[in-house]
Amino acid sequence: MKVGKLVPLCGVSDVASGCALRAECGGSVYAVFNVEGAIHVTQDECTHGPGSLSEGYVLDDEVECPFHQGRFHIASGRATFAPATEPLKVWKVQIIDGKVCIDPAEHEA
Ligand code: FES
């Protein structure tokens, strides 16, 4: 795993509980989720197709893709309902000064 710099995606207070937010950074698009106060970051694009998961439906600890209704466990990225089968990339979140921060290089080889 490569280690890079932490970058802020948004403020913690920008994402209400049970909601998601789209965040762009360095040419990549992320989905920031608030699951009952716990913040998680995944890739925004569904692994099954062009669905944007930040526009999906948060159902407890899962997100349903708005395109074909595949589902993912938000914290782990695991696909939980067809037609989604491939997991999402998830980033480790650090909250610094009220900002949601990740290291975008975490998934680079
Ligand atoms: S694009 Fe997300 S389930 Fe098909």
PDB file of N, CA and C and ligand atoms in Angstrom:
ATOM      1  N   MET A   1       0.844  -1.193   0.000  1.00  0.00           N
ATOM      2  CA  MET A   1       0.000   0.000   0.000  1.00  0.00           C
ATOM      3  C   MET A   1       0.883   1.248   0.000  1.00  0.00           C
ATOM      4  N   LYS A   2       0.545   2.156  -0.888  1.00  0.00           N
ATOM      5  CA  LYS A   2       1.298   3.393  -0.981  1.00  0.00           C
ATOM      6  C   LYS A   2       0.787   4.378   0.086  1.00  0.00           C
ATOM      7  N   VAL A   3       1.669   5.197   0.616  1.00  0.00           N
ATOM      8  CA  VAL A   3       1.240   6.197   1.599  1.00  0.00           C
ATOM      9  C   VAL A   3       1.473   7.577   1.011  1.00  0.00           C
ATOM     10  N   GLY A   4       0.414   8.386   1.017  1.00  0.00           N
ATOM     11  CA  GLY A   4       0.516   9.743   0.481  1.00  0.00           C
ATOM     12  C   GLY A   4       0.097  10.752   1.523  1.00  0.00           C
ATOM     13  N   LYS A   5      -0.396  11.847   1.047  1.00  0.00           N
ATOM     14  CA  LYS A   5      -0.827  12.936   1.943  1.00  0.00           C
ATOM     15  C   LYS A   5      -2.316  12.839   2.212  1.00  0.00           C
ATOM     16  N   LEU A   6      -2.721  13.213   3.410  1.00  0.00           N
ATOM     17  CA  LEU A   6      -4.150  13.264   3.708  1.00  0.00           C
ATOM     18  C   LEU A   6      -4.751  14.489   3.036  1.00  0.00           C
ATOM     19  N   VAL A   7      -5.903  14.318   2.429  1.00  0.00           N
ATOM     20  CA  VAL A   7      -6.587  15.456   1.807  1.00  0.00           C
ATOM     21  C   VAL A   7      -8.009  15.534   2.351  1.00  0.00           C
ATOM     22  N   PRO A   8      -8.528  16.769   2.534  1.00  0.00           N
ATOM     23  CA  PRO A   8      -9.898  16.914   3.013  1.00  0.00           C
ATOM     24  C   PRO A   8     -10.892  16.784   1.858  1.00  0.00           C
ATOM     25  N   LEU A   9     -11.986  16.061   2.098  1.00  0.00           N
ATOM     26  CA  LEU A   9     -13.025  15.911   1.059  1.00  0.00           C
ATOM     27  C   LEU A   9     -14.211  16.823   1.316  1.00  0.00           C
ATOM     28  N   CYS A  10     -14.558  17.006   2.597  1.00  0.00           N
ATOM     29  CA  CYS A  10     -15.702  17.845   2.957  1.00  0.00           C
ATOM     30  C   CYS A  10     -15.698  18.001   4.468  1.00  0.00           C
ATOM     31  N   GLY A  11     -16.615  18.763   4.980  1.00  0.00           N
ATOM     32  CA  GLY A  11     -16.759  18.889   6.426  1.00  0.00           C
ATOM     33  C   GLY A  11     -17.625  17.752   6.957  1.00  0.00           C
ATOM     34  N   VAL A  12     -17.355  17.307   8.165  1.00  0.00           N
ATOM     35  CA  VAL A  12     -18.176  16.242   8.763  1.00  0.00           C
ATOM     36  C   VAL A  12     -19.638  16.683   8.809  1.00  0.00           C
ATOM     37  N   SER A  13     -19.870  17.953   9.122  1.00  0.00           N
ATOM     38  CA  SER A  13     -21.250  18.442   9.271  1.00  0.00           C
ATOM     39  C   SER A  13     -21.958  18.601   7.923  1.00  0.00           C
ATOM     40  N   ASP A  14     -21.224  18.424   6.813  1.00  0.00           N
ATOM     41  CA  ASP A  14     -21.863  18.517   5.485  1.00  0.00           C
ATOM     42  C   ASP A  14     -22.694  17.277   5.158  1.00  0.00           C
ATOM     43  N   VAL A  15     -22.433  16.168   5.864  1.00  0.00           N
ATOM     44  CA  VAL A  15     -23.112  14.903   5.560  1.00  0.00           C
ATOM     45  C   VAL A  15     -24.004  14.515   6.730  1.00  0.00           C
ATOM     46  N   ALA A  16     -25.290  14.635   6.535  1.00  0.00           N
ATOM     47  CA  ALA A  16     -26.231  14.294   7.609  1.00  0.00           C
ATOM     48  C   ALA A  16     -26.300  12.778   7.784  1.00  0.00           C
ATOM     49  N   SER A  17     -26.702  12.355   8.970  1.00  0.00           N
ATOM     50  CA  SER A  17     -26.822  10.926   9.247  1.00  0.00           C
ATOM     51  C   SER A  17     -27.805  10.274   8.267  1.00  0.00           C
ATOM     52  N   GLY A  18     -27.398   9.128   7.718  1.00  0.00           N
ATOM     53  CA  GLY A  18     -28.255   8.418   6.763  1.00  0.00           C
ATOM     54  C   GLY A  18     -28.162   8.975   5.350  1.00  0.00           C
ATOM     55  N   CYS A  19     -27.184   9.874   5.131  1.00  0.00           N
ATOM     56  CA  CYS A  19     -27.054  10.510   3.809  1.00  0.00           C
ATOM     57  C   CYS A  19     -25.666  10.274   3.227  1.00  0.00           C
ATOM     58  N   ALA A  20     -25.524  10.706   1.959  1.00  0.00           N
ATOM     59  CA  ALA A  20     -24.246  10.585   1.265  1.00  0.00           C
ATOM     60  C   ALA A  20     -23.979  11.870   0.505  1.00  0.00           C
ATOM     61  N   LEU A  21     -22.696  12.104   0.231  1.00  0.00           N
ATOM     62  CA  LEU A  21     -22.275  13.317  -0.464  1.00  0.00           C
ATOM     63  C   LEU A  21     -21.232  12.928  -1.500  1.00  0.00           C
ATOM     64  N   ARG A  22     -21.297  13.561  -2.674  1.00  0.00           N
ATOM     65  CA  ARG A  22     -20.297  13.334  -3.714  1.00  0.00           C
ATOM     66  C   ARG A  22     -19.145  14.312  -3.487  1.00  0.00           C
ATOM     67  N   ALA A  23     -17.922  13.819  -3.537  1.00  0.00           N
ATOM     68  CA  ALA A  23     -16.755  14.687  -3.332  1.00  0.00           C
ATOM     69  C   ALA A  23     -15.719  14.388  -4.410  1.00  0.00           C
ATOM     70  N   GLU A  24     -15.264  15.442  -5.080  1.00  0.00           N
ATOM     71  CA  GLU A  24     -14.236  15.281  -6.106  1.00  0.00           C
ATOM     72  C   GLU A  24     -12.911  15.769  -5.557  1.00  0.00           C
ATOM     73  N   CYS A  25     -11.872  15.027  -5.871  1.00  0.00           N
ATOM     74  CA  CYS A  25     -10.549  15.430  -5.399  1.00  0.00           C
ATOM     75  C   CYS A  25      -9.493  14.824  -6.309  1.00  0.00           C
ATOM     76  N   GLY A  26      -8.647  15.653  -6.882  1.00  0.00           N
ATOM     77  CA  GLY A  26      -7.548  15.167  -7.702  1.00  0.00           C
ATOM     78  C   GLY A  26      -7.983  14.316  -8.880  1.00  0.00           C
ATOM     79  N   GLY A  27      -9.142  14.626  -9.449  1.00  0.00           N
ATOM     80  CA  GLY A  27      -9.615  13.886 -10.615  1.00  0.00           C
ATOM     81  C   GLY A  27     -10.371  12.608 -10.268  1.00  0.00           C
ATOM     82  N   SER A  28     -10.485  12.275  -8.991  1.00  0.00           N
ATOM     83  CA  SER A  28     -11.254  11.095  -8.568  1.00  0.00           C
ATOM     84  C   SER A  28     -12.540  11.547  -7.893  1.00  0.00           C
ATOM     85  N   VAL A  29     -13.529  10.677  -7.950  1.00  0.00           N
ATOM     86  CA  VAL A  29     -14.814  11.011  -7.331  1.00  0.00           C
ATOM     87  C   VAL A  29     -15.100   9.991  -6.228  1.00  0.00           C
ATOM     88  N   TYR A  30     -15.457  10.513  -5.070  1.00  0.00           N
ATOM     89  CA  TYR A  30     -15.693   9.686  -3.890  1.00  0.00           C
ATOM     90  C   TYR A  30     -17.133   9.874  -3.401  1.00  0.00           C
ATOM     91  N   ALA A  31     -17.608   8.888  -2.677  1.00  0.00           N
ATOM     92  CA  ALA A  31     -18.893   9.025  -1.981  1.00  0.00           C
ATOM     93  C   ALA A  31     -18.581   9.029  -0.483  1.00  0.00           C
ATOM     94  N   VAL A  32     -19.050  10.056   0.205  1.00  0.00           N
ATOM     95  CA  VAL A  32     -18.846  10.171   1.656  1.00  0.00           C
ATOM     96  C   VAL A  32     -20.181   9.847   2.319  1.00  0.00           C
ATOM     97  N   PHE A  33     -20.182   8.875   3.221  1.00  0.00           N
ATOM     98  CA  PHE A  33     -21.419   8.431   3.870  1.00  0.00           C
ATOM     99  C   PHE A  33     -21.376   8.716   5.368  1.00  0.00           C
ATOM    100  N   ASN A  34     -22.539   9.002   5.905  1.00  0.00           N
ATOM    101  CA  ASN A  34     -22.698   9.107   7.350  1.00  0.00           C
ATOM    102  C   ASN A  34     -23.678   8.009   7.767  1.00  0.00           C
ATOM    103  N   VAL A  35     -23.139   6.967   8.406  1.00  0.00           N
ATOM    104  CA  VAL A  35     -23.977   5.854   8.876  1.00  0.00           C
ATOM    105  C   VAL A  35     -24.100   5.992  10.390  1.00  0.00           C
ATOM    106  N   GLU A  36     -25.189   6.578  10.811  1.00  0.00           N
ATOM    107  CA  GLU A  36     -25.461   6.800  12.238  1.00  0.00           C
ATOM    108  C   GLU A  36     -24.269   7.446  12.949  1.00  0.00           C
ATOM    109  N   GLY A  37     -23.700   8.463  12.316  1.00  0.00           N
ATOM    110  CA  GLY A  37     -22.616   9.217  12.941  1.00  0.00           C
ATOM    111  C   GLY A  37     -21.226   8.740  12.554  1.00  0.00           C
ATOM    112  N   ALA A  38     -21.114   7.555  11.957  1.00  0.00           N
ATOM    113  CA  ALA A  38     -19.807   7.047  11.524  1.00  0.00           C
ATOM    114  C   ALA A  38     -19.602   7.435  10.053  1.00  0.00           C
ATOM    115  N   ILE A  39     -18.475   8.092   9.779  1.00  0.00           N
ATOM    116  CA  ILE A  39     -18.203   8.555   8.418  1.00  0.00           C
ATOM    117  C   ILE A  39     -17.387   7.499   7.660  1.00  0.00           C
ATOM    118  N   HIS A  40     -17.806   7.217   6.423  1.00  0.00           N
ATOM    119  CA  HIS A  40     -17.105   6.255   5.564  1.00  0.00           C
ATOM    120  C   HIS A  40     -16.930   6.874   4.186  1.00  0.00           C
ATOM    121  N   VAL A  41     -15.854   6.493   3.511  1.00  0.00           N
ATOM    122  CA  VAL A  41     -15.602   6.971   2.145  1.00  0.00           C
ATOM    123  C   VAL A  41     -15.392   5.772   1.234  1.00  0.00           C
ATOM    124  N   THR A  42     -16.135   5.758   0.118  1.00  0.00           N
ATOM    125  CA  THR A  42     -15.970   4.728  -0.912  1.00  0.00           C
ATOM    126  C   THR A  42     -15.785   5.431  -2.259  1.00  0.00           C
ATOM    127  N   GLN A  43     -15.460   4.631  -3.269  1.00  0.00           N
ATOM    128  CA  GLN A  43     -15.492   5.174  -4.626  1.00  0.00           C
ATOM    129  C   GLN A  43     -16.941   5.522  -4.931  1.00  0.00           C
ATOM    130  N   ASP A  44     -17.146   6.563  -5.759  1.00  0.00           N
ATOM    131  CA  ASP A  44     -18.530   6.959  -6.056  1.00  0.00           C
ATOM    132  C   ASP A  44     -19.152   6.074  -7.126  1.00  0.00           C
ATOM    133  N   GLU A  45     -18.332   5.643  -8.086  1.00  0.00           N
ATOM    134  CA  GLU A  45     -18.887   4.876  -9.206  1.00  0.00           C
ATOM    135  C   GLU A  45     -19.102   3.417  -8.800  1.00  0.00           C
ATOM    136  N   CYS A  46     -20.288   2.927  -9.087  1.00  0.00           N
ATOM    137  CA  CYS A  46     -20.635   1.539  -8.806  1.00  0.00           C
ATOM    138  C   CYS A  46     -19.686   0.604  -9.561  1.00  0.00           C
ATOM    139  N   THR A  47     -19.384  -0.546  -8.970  1.00  0.00           N
ATOM    140  CA  THR A  47     -18.505  -1.512  -9.654  1.00  0.00           C
ATOM    141  C   THR A  47     -19.248  -2.282 -10.737  1.00  0.00           C
ATOM    142  N   HIS A  48     -20.550  -2.124 -10.811  1.00  0.00           N
ATOM    143  CA  HIS A  48     -21.333  -2.835 -11.824  1.00  0.00           C
ATOM    144  C   HIS A  48     -21.580  -2.005 -13.077  1.00  0.00           C
ATOM    145  N   GLY A  49     -21.483  -0.686 -12.963  1.00  0.00           N
ATOM    146  CA  GLY A  49     -21.819   0.169 -14.099  1.00  0.00           C
ATOM    147  C   GLY A  49     -21.675   1.627 -13.720  1.00  0.00           C
ATOM    148  N   PRO A  50     -22.400   2.493 -14.418  1.00  0.00           N
ATOM    149  CA  PRO A  50     -22.197   3.931 -14.226  1.00  0.00           C
ATOM    150  C   PRO A  50     -22.955   4.562 -13.062  1.00  0.00           C
ATOM    151  N   GLY A  51     -23.595   3.795 -12.226  1.00  0.00           N
ATOM    152  CA  GLY A  51     -24.359   4.375 -11.108  1.00  0.00           C
ATOM    153  C   GLY A  51     -23.461   5.162 -10.159  1.00  0.00           C
ATOM    154  N   SER A  52     -23.988   6.297  -9.675  1.00  0.00           N
ATOM    155  CA  SER A  52     -23.264   7.125  -8.702  1.00  0.00           C
ATOM    156  C   SER A  52     -23.806   6.791  -7.311  1.00  0.00           C
ATOM    157  N   LEU A  53     -22.957   6.221  -6.472  1.00  0.00           N
ATOM    158  CA  LEU A  53     -23.449   5.737  -5.181  1.00  0.00           C
ATOM    159  C   LEU A  53     -23.800   6.857  -4.218  1.00  0.00           C
ATOM    160  N   SER A  54     -23.226   8.041  -4.425  1.00  0.00           N
ATOM    161  CA  SER A  54     -23.619   9.167  -3.563  1.00  0.00           C
ATOM    162  C   SER A  54     -25.057   9.602  -3.867  1.00  0.00           C
ATOM    163  N   GLU A  55     -25.586   9.143  -5.014  1.00  0.00           N
ATOM    164  CA  GLU A  55     -26.981   9.435  -5.345  1.00  0.00           C
ATOM    165  C   GLU A  55     -27.878   8.241  -5.026  1.00  0.00           C
ATOM    166  N   GLY A  56     -27.290   7.227  -4.397  1.00  0.00           N
ATOM    167  CA  GLY A  56     -28.047   6.019  -4.063  1.00  0.00           C
ATOM    168  C   GLY A  56     -28.842   6.200  -2.783  1.00  0.00           C
ATOM    169  N   TYR A  57     -29.440   5.094  -2.351  1.00  0.00           N
ATOM    170  CA  TYR A  57     -30.268   5.124  -1.148  1.00  0.00           C
ATOM    171  C   TYR A  57     -29.514   4.449  -0.018  1.00  0.00           C
ATOM    172  N   VAL A  58     -29.358   5.165   1.085  1.00  0.00           N
ATOM    173  CA  VAL A  58     -28.695   4.574   2.243  1.00  0.00           C
ATOM    174  C   VAL A  58     -29.763   3.853   3.061  1.00  0.00           C
ATOM    175  N   LEU A  59     -29.571   2.533   3.198  1.00  0.00           N
ATOM    176  CA  LEU A  59     -30.515   1.703   3.934  1.00  0.00           C
ATOM    177  C   LEU A  59     -29.741   1.082   5.090  1.00  0.00           C
ATOM    178  N   ASP A  60     -29.899   1.597   6.276  1.00  0.00           N
ATOM    179  CA  ASP A  60     -29.095   1.184   7.440  1.00  0.00           C
ATOM    180  C   ASP A  60     -27.610   1.317   7.100  1.00  0.00           C
ATOM    181  N   ASP A  61     -26.890   0.165   7.060  1.00  0.00           N
ATOM    182  CA  ASP A  61     -25.445   0.252   6.809  1.00  0.00           C
ATOM    183  C   ASP A  61     -25.092  -0.120   5.367  1.00  0.00           C
ATOM    184  N   GLU A  62     -26.099  -0.091   4.479  1.00  0.00           N
ATOM    185  CA  GLU A  62     -25.860  -0.412   3.075  1.00  0.00           C
ATOM    186  C   GLU A  62     -26.295   0.743   2.174  1.00  0.00           C
ATOM    187  N   VAL A  63     -25.724   0.754   0.955  1.00  0.00           N
ATOM    188  CA  VAL A  63     -26.186   1.725  -0.040  1.00  0.00           C
ATOM    189  C   VAL A  63     -26.703   0.945  -1.241  1.00  0.00           C
ATOM    190  N   GLU A  64     -27.834   1.401  -1.750  1.00  0.00           N
ATOM    191  CA  GLU A  64     -28.419   0.781  -2.940  1.00  0.00           C
ATOM    192  C   GLU A  64     -28.124   1.674  -4.133  1.00  0.00           C
ATOM    193  N   CYS A  65     -27.521   1.097  -5.156  1.00  0.00           N
ATOM    194  CA  CYS A  65     -27.186   1.838  -6.363  1.00  0.00           C
ATOM    195  C   CYS A  65     -28.470   2.285  -7.070  1.00  0.00           C
ATOM    196  N   PRO A  66     -28.513   3.558  -7.510  1.00  0.00           N
ATOM    197  CA  PRO A  66     -29.731   4.041  -8.158  1.00  0.00           C
ATOM    198  C   PRO A  66     -29.917   3.496  -9.575  1.00  0.00           C
ATOM    199  N   PHE A  67     -28.907   2.797 -10.112  1.00  0.00           N
ATOM    200  CA  PHE A  67     -28.975   2.365 -11.507  1.00  0.00           C
ATOM    201  C   PHE A  67     -29.678   1.020 -11.680  1.00  0.00           C
ATOM    202  N   HIS A  68     -29.163  -0.027 -11.004  1.00  0.00           N
ATOM    203  CA  HIS A  68     -29.802  -1.357 -11.111  1.00  0.00           C
ATOM    204  C   HIS A  68     -30.122  -1.932  -9.727  1.00  0.00           C
ATOM    205  N   GLN A  69     -30.067  -1.101  -8.719  1.00  0.00           N
ATOM    206  CA  GLN A  69     -30.421  -1.503  -7.346  1.00  0.00           C
ATOM    207  C   GLN A  69     -29.511  -2.567  -6.744  1.00  0.00           C
ATOM    208  N   GLY A  70     -28.270  -2.669  -7.236  1.00  0.00           N
ATOM    209  CA  GLY A  70     -27.281  -3.489  -6.524  1.00  0.00           C
ATOM    210  C   GLY A  70     -26.994  -2.835  -5.182  1.00  0.00           C
ATOM    211  N   ARG A  71     -26.509  -3.631  -4.220  1.00  0.00           N
ATOM    212  CA  ARG A  71     -26.248  -3.058  -2.891  1.00  0.00           C
ATOM    213  C   ARG A  71     -24.847  -3.377  -2.392  1.00  0.00           C
ATOM    214  N   PHE A  72     -24.353  -2.485  -1.548  1.00  0.00           N
ATOM    215  CA  PHE A  72     -23.020  -2.636  -0.954  1.00  0.00           C
ATOM    216  C   PHE A  72     -23.088  -2.323   0.534  1.00  0.00           C
ATOM    217  N   HIS A  73     -22.282  -3.061   1.304  1.00  0.00           N
ATOM    218  CA  HIS A  73     -22.078  -2.728   2.717  1.00  0.00           C
ATOM    219  C   HIS A  73     -21.106  -1.553   2.732  1.00  0.00           C
ATOM    220  N   ILE A  74     -21.525  -0.441   3.306  1.00  0.00           N
ATOM    221  CA  ILE A  74     -20.762   0.810   3.173  1.00  0.00           C
ATOM    222  C   ILE A  74     -19.393   0.728   3.855  1.00  0.00           C
ATOM    223  N   ALA A  75     -19.342   0.209   5.064  1.00  0.00           N
ATOM    224  CA  ALA A  75     -18.072   0.225   5.809  1.00  0.00           C
ATOM    225  C   ALA A  75     -16.999  -0.645   5.164  1.00  0.00           C
ATOM    226  N   SER A  76     -17.402  -1.788   4.600  1.00  0.00           N
ATOM    227  CA  SER A  76     -16.413  -2.725   4.033  1.00  0.00           C
ATOM    228  C   SER A  76     -16.334  -2.640   2.516  1.00  0.00           C
ATOM    229  N   GLY A  77     -17.367  -2.101   1.877  1.00  0.00           N
ATOM    230  CA  GLY A  77     -17.426  -2.054   0.417  1.00  0.00           C
ATOM    231  C   GLY A  77     -17.929  -3.351  -0.207  1.00  0.00           C
ATOM    232  N   ARG A  78     -18.206  -4.351   0.615  1.00  0.00           N
ATOM    233  CA  ARG A  78     -18.640  -5.658   0.120  1.00  0.00           C
ATOM    234  C   ARG A  78     -19.974  -5.554  -0.639  1.00  0.00           C
ATOM    235  N   ALA A  79     -20.041  -6.232  -1.805  1.00  0.00           N
ATOM    236  CA  ALA A  79     -21.303  -6.274  -2.550  1.00  0.00           C
ATOM    237  C   ALA A  79     -22.245  -7.232  -1.829  1.00  0.00           C
ATOM    238  N   THR A  80     -23.487  -6.786  -1.575  1.00  0.00           N
ATOM    239  CA  THR A  80     -24.407  -7.616  -0.786  1.00  0.00           C
ATOM    240  C   THR A  80     -25.657  -8.023  -1.556  1.00  0.00           C
ATOM    241  N   PHE A  81     -25.854  -7.428  -2.740  1.00  0.00           N
ATOM    242  CA  PHE A  81     -27.085  -7.761  -3.464  1.00  0.00           C
ATOM    243  C   PHE A  81     -26.839  -7.593  -4.964  1.00  0.00           C
ATOM    244  N   ALA A  82     -27.257  -8.587  -5.753  1.00  0.00           N
ATOM    245  CA  ALA A  82     -27.073  -8.572  -7.199  1.00  0.00           C
ATOM    246  C   ALA A  82     -27.864  -7.419  -7.824  1.00  0.00           C
ATOM    247  N   PRO A  83     -27.393  -6.887  -8.958  1.00  0.00           N
ATOM    248  CA  PRO A  83     -26.322  -7.438  -9.787  1.00  0.00           C
ATOM    249  C   PRO A  83     -24.916  -7.016  -9.379  1.00  0.00           C
ATOM    250  N   ALA A  84     -24.755  -6.289  -8.273  1.00  0.00           N
ATOM    251  CA  ALA A  84     -23.412  -5.915  -7.840  1.00  0.00           C
ATOM    252  C   ALA A  84     -22.700  -7.149  -7.288  1.00  0.00           C
ATOM    253  N   THR A  85     -21.476  -7.390  -7.737  1.00  0.00           N
ATOM    254  CA  THR A  85     -20.706  -8.537  -7.240  1.00  0.00           C
ATOM    255  C   THR A  85     -19.301  -8.136  -6.794  1.00  0.00           C
ATOM    256  N   GLU A  86     -18.738  -7.115  -7.439  1.00  0.00           N
ATOM    257  CA  GLU A  86     -17.378  -6.679  -7.100  1.00  0.00           C
ATOM    258  C   GLU A  86     -17.431  -5.663  -5.969  1.00  0.00           C
ATOM    259  N   PRO A  87     -16.519  -5.766  -5.003  1.00  0.00           N
ATOM    260  CA  PRO A  87     -16.543  -4.813  -3.885  1.00  0.00           C
ATOM    261  C   PRO A  87     -16.127  -3.407  -4.301  1.00  0.00           C
ATOM    262  N   LEU A  88     -16.542  -2.434  -3.506  1.00  0.00           N
ATOM    263  CA  LEU A  88     -16.105  -1.044  -3.687  1.00  0.00           C
ATOM    264  C   LEU A  88     -14.776  -0.845  -2.982  1.00  0.00           C
ATOM    265  N   LYS A  89     -13.979   0.088  -3.474  1.00  0.00           N
ATOM    266  CA  LYS A  89     -12.807   0.517  -2.719  1.00  0.00           C
ATOM    267  C   LYS A  89     -13.300   1.401  -1.580  1.00  0.00           C
ATOM    268  N   VAL A  90     -12.734   1.191  -0.411  1.00  0.00           N
ATOM    269  CA  VAL A  90     -13.049   2.052   0.721  1.00  0.00           C
ATOM    270  C   VAL A  90     -11.749   2.664   1.228  1.00  0.00           C
ATOM    271  N   TRP A  91     -11.828   3.868   1.711  1.00  0.00           N
ATOM    272  CA  TRP A  91     -10.649   4.569   2.230  1.00  0.00           C
ATOM    273  C   TRP A  91     -10.790   4.729   3.736  1.00  0.00           C
ATOM    274  N   LYS A  92      -9.647   4.646   4.408  1.00  0.00           N
ATOM    275  CA  LYS A  92      -9.623   4.876   5.845  1.00  0.00           C
ATOM    276  C   LYS A  92      -9.867   6.372   6.075  1.00  0.00           C
ATOM    277  N   VAL A  93     -10.794   6.686   6.954  1.00  0.00           N
ATOM    278  CA  VAL A  93     -11.163   8.086   7.196  1.00  0.00           C
ATOM    279  C   VAL A  93     -10.493   8.605   8.456  1.00  0.00           C
ATOM    280  N   GLN A  94      -9.973   9.808   8.370  1.00  0.00           N
ATOM    281  CA  GLN A  94      -9.496  10.508   9.571  1.00  0.00           C
ATOM    282  C   GLN A  94     -10.223  11.845   9.626  1.00  0.00           C
ATOM    283  N   ILE A  95     -10.721  12.181  10.793  1.00  0.00           N
ATOM    284  CA  ILE A  95     -11.397  13.467  10.969  1.00  0.00           C
ATOM    285  C   ILE A  95     -10.382  14.441  11.574  1.00  0.00           C
ATOM    286  N   ILE A  96     -10.086  15.493  10.826  1.00  0.00           N
ATOM    287  CA  ILE A  96      -9.104  16.483  11.290  1.00  0.00           C
ATOM    288  C   ILE A  96      -9.757  17.863  11.211  1.00  0.00           C
ATOM    289  N   ASP A  97      -9.837  18.525  12.349  1.00  0.00           N
ATOM    290  CA  ASP A  97     -10.449  19.861  12.429  1.00  0.00           C
ATOM    291  C   ASP A  97     -11.840  19.887  11.789  1.00  0.00           C
ATOM    292  N   GLY A  98     -12.609  18.846  12.028  1.00  0.00           N
ATOM    293  CA  GLY A  98     -13.980  18.805  11.504  1.00  0.00           C
ATOM    294  C   GLY A  98     -14.079  18.469  10.037  1.00  0.00           C
ATOM    295  N   LYS A  99     -12.956  18.081   9.420  1.00  0.00           N
ATOM    296  CA  LYS A  99     -12.969  17.725   7.989  1.00  0.00           C
ATOM    297  C   LYS A  99     -12.789  16.214   7.833  1.00  0.00           C
ATOM    298  N   VAL A 100     -13.451  15.672   6.814  1.00  0.00           N
ATOM    299  CA  VAL A 100     -13.306  14.254   6.461  1.00  0.00           C
ATOM    300  C   VAL A 100     -12.077  14.136   5.565  1.00  0.00           C
ATOM    301  N   CYS A 101     -11.039  13.463   6.049  1.00  0.00           N
ATOM    302  CA  CYS A 101      -9.778  13.363   5.296  1.00  0.00           C
ATOM    303  C   CYS A 101      -9.463  11.910   4.950  1.00  0.00           C
ATOM    304  N   ILE A 102      -8.900  11.725   3.756  1.00  0.00           N
ATOM    305  CA  ILE A 102      -8.430  10.400   3.336  1.00  0.00           C
ATOM    306  C   ILE A 102      -7.064  10.562   2.683  1.00  0.00           C
ATOM    307  N   ASP A 103      -6.390   9.427   2.523  1.00  0.00           N
ATOM    308  CA  ASP A 103      -5.165   9.390   1.728  1.00  0.00           C
ATOM    309  C   ASP A 103      -5.546   8.769   0.378  1.00  0.00           C
ATOM    310  N   PRO A 104      -5.643   9.590  -0.690  1.00  0.00           N
ATOM    311  CA  PRO A 104      -6.077   9.041  -1.981  1.00  0.00           C
ATOM    312  C   PRO A 104      -5.154   7.967  -2.523  1.00  0.00           C
ATOM    313  N   ALA A 105      -3.906   7.944  -2.045  1.00  0.00           N
ATOM    314  CA  ALA A 105      -2.934   6.960  -2.555  1.00  0.00           C
ATOM    315  C   ALA A 105      -3.126   5.577  -1.937  1.00  0.00           C
ATOM    316  N   GLU A 106      -4.038   5.451  -0.999  1.00  0.00           N
ATOM    317  CA  GLU A 106      -4.214   4.189  -0.261  1.00  0.00           C
ATOM    318  C   GLU A 106      -4.403   2.982  -1.179  1.00  0.00           C
ATOM    319  N   HIS A 107      -5.049   3.174  -2.308  1.00  0.00           N
ATOM    320  CA  HIS A 107      -5.302   2.021  -3.195  1.00  0.00           C
ATOM    321  C   HIS A 107      -4.354   1.963  -4.378  1.00  0.00           C
ATOM    322  N   GLU A 108      -3.342   2.829  -4.385  1.00  0.00           N
ATOM    323  CA  GLU A 108      -2.355   2.751  -5.463  1.00  0.00           C
ATOM    324  C   GLU A 108      -1.335   1.689  -5.109  1.00  0.00           C
ATOM    325  N   ALA A 109      -0.818   1.019  -6.121  1.00  0.00           N
ATOM    326  CA  ALA A 109       0.135  -0.072  -5.878  1.00  0.00           C
ATOM    327  C   ALA A 109       1.476   0.462  -5.415  1.00  0.00           C
TER     328      ALA A 109
HETATM  329  S1  FES B   1     -24.644   0.314 -12.066  1.00  0.00           S
HETATM  330 FE1  FES B   1     -24.870  -0.068  -9.942  1.00  0.00          FE
HETATM  331  S2  FES B   1     -25.980  -1.947  -9.855  1.00  0.00           S
HETATM  332 FE2  FES B   1     -25.647  -1.599 -11.980  1.00  0.00          FE
END
